[in-house]
Amino acid sequence: MAFSINTHDSWGVVNVGQFATLEQARTAFRDLCADPWYRQDGTVKGAELLDCTDPAAPQRLDWVAFQ
């Protein structure tokens, strides 16, 4: 898969999903960022959308930090 979403918390990094297209990944990222559980949980610190077309050097396309 070419695109990936990760969340970050006090335990580390968790892969939330992998997607074949940027459109699918952006839709999932937008939905995850709007999810009340992630926004209010308190332990999830952020999320990032990665372009993994080059697995040796993934590039961050977008990120959000939760309060």
Coordinates of N, CA and C in Angstrom, one line a residue:
M1 N 0.8 -1.2 0.0 CA 0.0 0.0 0.0 C 0.9 1.2 0.0
A2 N 0.4 2.3 -0.7 CA 1.3 3.4 -0.9 C 1.1 4.5 0.2
F3 N 0.0 4.5 1.0 CA -0.2 5.5 2.0 C -0.6 4.9 3.3
S4 N -0.2 5.5 4.4 CA -0.4 4.9 5.7 C -0.8 6.0 6.7
I5 N -1.6 5.7 7.7 CA -1.9 6.6 8.8 C -1.4 6.0 10.1
N6 N -0.7 6.8 10.9 CA -0.2 6.4 12.2 C -0.8 7.3 13.2
T7 N -1.0 6.8 14.4 CA -1.3 7.6 15.6 C -0.1 7.5 16.5
H8 N 0.0 8.5 17.4 CA 1.1 8.6 18.3 C 0.5 8.8 19.7
D9 N 1.0 8.1 20.7 CA 0.6 8.2 22.1 C 1.8 8.0 23.0
S10 N 1.5 7.9 24.3 CA 2.6 7.8 25.2 C 3.3 6.4 25.1
W11 N 2.6 5.4 24.5 CA 3.2 4.1 24.3 C 4.0 4.0 23.0
G12 N 3.8 4.9 22.1 CA 4.6 4.9 20.8 C 3.7 5.2 19.6
V13 N 4.1 4.5 18.5 CA 3.4 4.7 17.2 C 2.6 3.5 16.9
V14 N 1.3 3.7 16.4 CA 0.4 2.6 16.0 C 0.0 2.9 14.6
N15 N 0.1 1.9 13.8 CA -0.4 2.0 12.4 C -1.9 1.8 12.4
V16 N -2.7 2.8 11.9 CA -4.1 2.7 11.9 C -4.6 2.0 10.7
G17 N -3.9 2.3 9.6 CA -4.4 1.7 8.3 C -3.4 2.0 7.2
Q18 N -3.6 1.2 6.1 CA -2.8 1.4 4.9 C -3.8 1.5 3.7
F19 N -3.5 2.4 2.8 CA -4.4 2.7 1.7 C -3.7 2.7 0.4
A20 N -4.4 2.3 -0.7 CA -3.9 2.2 -2.0 C -3.8 3.6 -2.7
T21 N -4.8 4.5 -2.4 CA -4.8 5.8 -3.1 C -4.7 6.9 -2.0
L22 N -4.3 8.0 -2.5 CA -4.2 9.2 -1.6 C -5.6 9.7 -1.2
E23 N -6.5 9.6 -2.1 CA -7.9 10.0 -1.9 C -8.5 9.1 -0.7
Q24 N -8.3 7.8 -0.7 CA -8.8 7.0 0.4 C -8.1 7.3 1.7
A25 N -6.8 7.6 1.6 CA -6.0 7.9 2.8 C -6.5 9.2 3.4
R26 N -6.7 10.2 2.6 CA -7.1 11.6 3.0 C -8.5 11.5 3.7
T27 N -9.4 10.7 3.1 CA -10.7 10.6 3.6 C -10.7 9.9 5.0
A28 N -9.9 8.8 5.1 CA -9.8 8.2 6.4 C -9.1 9.1 7.4
F29 N -8.1 9.8 7.0 CA -7.4 10.7 7.9 C -8.3 11.8 8.4
R30 N -9.1 12.4 7.5 CA -10.0 13.4 7.9 C -11.1 12.9 8.9
D31 N -11.6 11.7 8.6 CA -12.5 11.1 9.5 C -11.9 10.7 10.9
L32 N -10.7 10.2 10.9 CA -10.0 9.9 12.2 C -9.8 11.2 13.0
C33 N -9.4 12.3 12.3 CA -9.1 13.5 13.0 C -10.4 14.2 13.6
A34 N -11.6 13.9 13.0 CA -12.8 14.4 13.5 C -13.5 13.5 14.5
D35 N -13.0 12.3 14.7 CA -13.6 11.3 15.6 C -13.5 11.8 17.1
P36 N -14.6 11.9 17.8 CA -14.6 12.4 19.2 C -13.7 11.6 20.1
W37 N -13.6 10.2 19.9 CA -12.8 9.4 20.8 C -11.3 9.8 20.7
Y38 N -10.8 10.0 19.5 CA -9.4 10.4 19.4 C -9.2 11.8 19.9
R39 N -10.2 12.7 19.7 CA -10.0 14.1 20.2 C -10.1 14.2 21.7
Q40 N -10.8 13.3 22.3 CA -11.1 13.5 23.8 C -10.4 12.4 24.6
D41 N -9.8 11.4 24.0 CA -9.2 10.3 24.8 C -8.2 10.8 25.8
G42 N -7.3 11.7 25.4 CA -6.3 12.2 26.3 C -5.0 11.5 26.2
T43 N -5.0 10.2 25.7 CA -3.7 9.5 25.6 C -3.2 9.6 24.1
V44 N -4.1 9.7 23.2 CA -3.7 9.8 21.8 C -3.2 11.3 21.5
K45 N -1.9 11.4 21.2 CA -1.3 12.7 21.1 C -1.4 13.3 19.6
G46 N -1.5 12.5 18.6 CA -1.5 13.0 17.3 C -1.6 11.9 16.2
A47 N -1.8 12.3 15.0 CA -1.9 11.4 13.9 C -1.2 12.0 12.7
E48 N -0.7 11.1 11.8 CA 0.0 11.5 10.6 C -0.4 10.7 9.4
L49 N -0.3 11.3 8.3 CA -0.6 10.7 7.0 C 0.7 10.6 6.3
L50 N 1.1 9.4 5.9 CA 2.4 9.2 5.3 C 2.3 8.7 3.8
D51 N 3.2 9.2 3.0 CA 3.4 8.6 1.6 C 4.5 7.6 1.7
C52 N 4.1 6.3 1.5 CA 5.1 5.2 1.7 C 5.5 4.6 0.3
T53 N 5.4 5.4 -0.7 CA 5.7 4.8 -2.0 C 7.2 4.4 -2.1
D54 N 8.0 5.1 -1.3 CA 9.4 4.7 -1.1 C 9.5 4.2 0.4
P55 N 9.4 2.9 0.6 CA 9.4 2.4 2.0 C 10.6 2.7 2.8
A56 N 11.7 3.0 2.2 CA 13.0 3.3 2.9 C 12.9 4.8 3.4
A57 N 12.0 5.6 2.8 CA 12.0 7.0 3.2 C 10.6 7.5 3.1
P58 N 9.7 7.1 4.0 CA 8.3 7.6 4.0 C 8.3 9.1 4.2
Q59 N 7.3 9.8 3.6 CA 7.2 11.2 3.7 C 5.9 11.6 4.3
R60 N 6.0 12.5 5.3 CA 4.7 12.9 6.0 C 4.0 13.9 5.1
L61 N 2.8 13.7 4.8 CA 2.0 14.6 4.0 C 1.1 15.5 4.8
D62 N 0.7 15.0 6.0 CA -0.2 15.8 6.9 C -0.1 15.2 8.3
W63 N -0.4 16.1 9.3 CA -0.4 15.6 10.6 C -1.3 16.5 11.5
V64 N -1.7 16.0 12.6 CA -2.5 16.8 13.5 C -2.1 16.4 14.9
A65 N -2.1 17.4 15.8 CA -1.9 17.1 17.3 C -3.2 17.3 18.0
F66 N -3.5 16.3 18.9 CA -4.7 16.4 19.7 C -4.4 17.0 21.0
Q67 N -5.3 17.8 21.5 CA -5.2 18.5 22.8 C -5.4 17.5 24.0

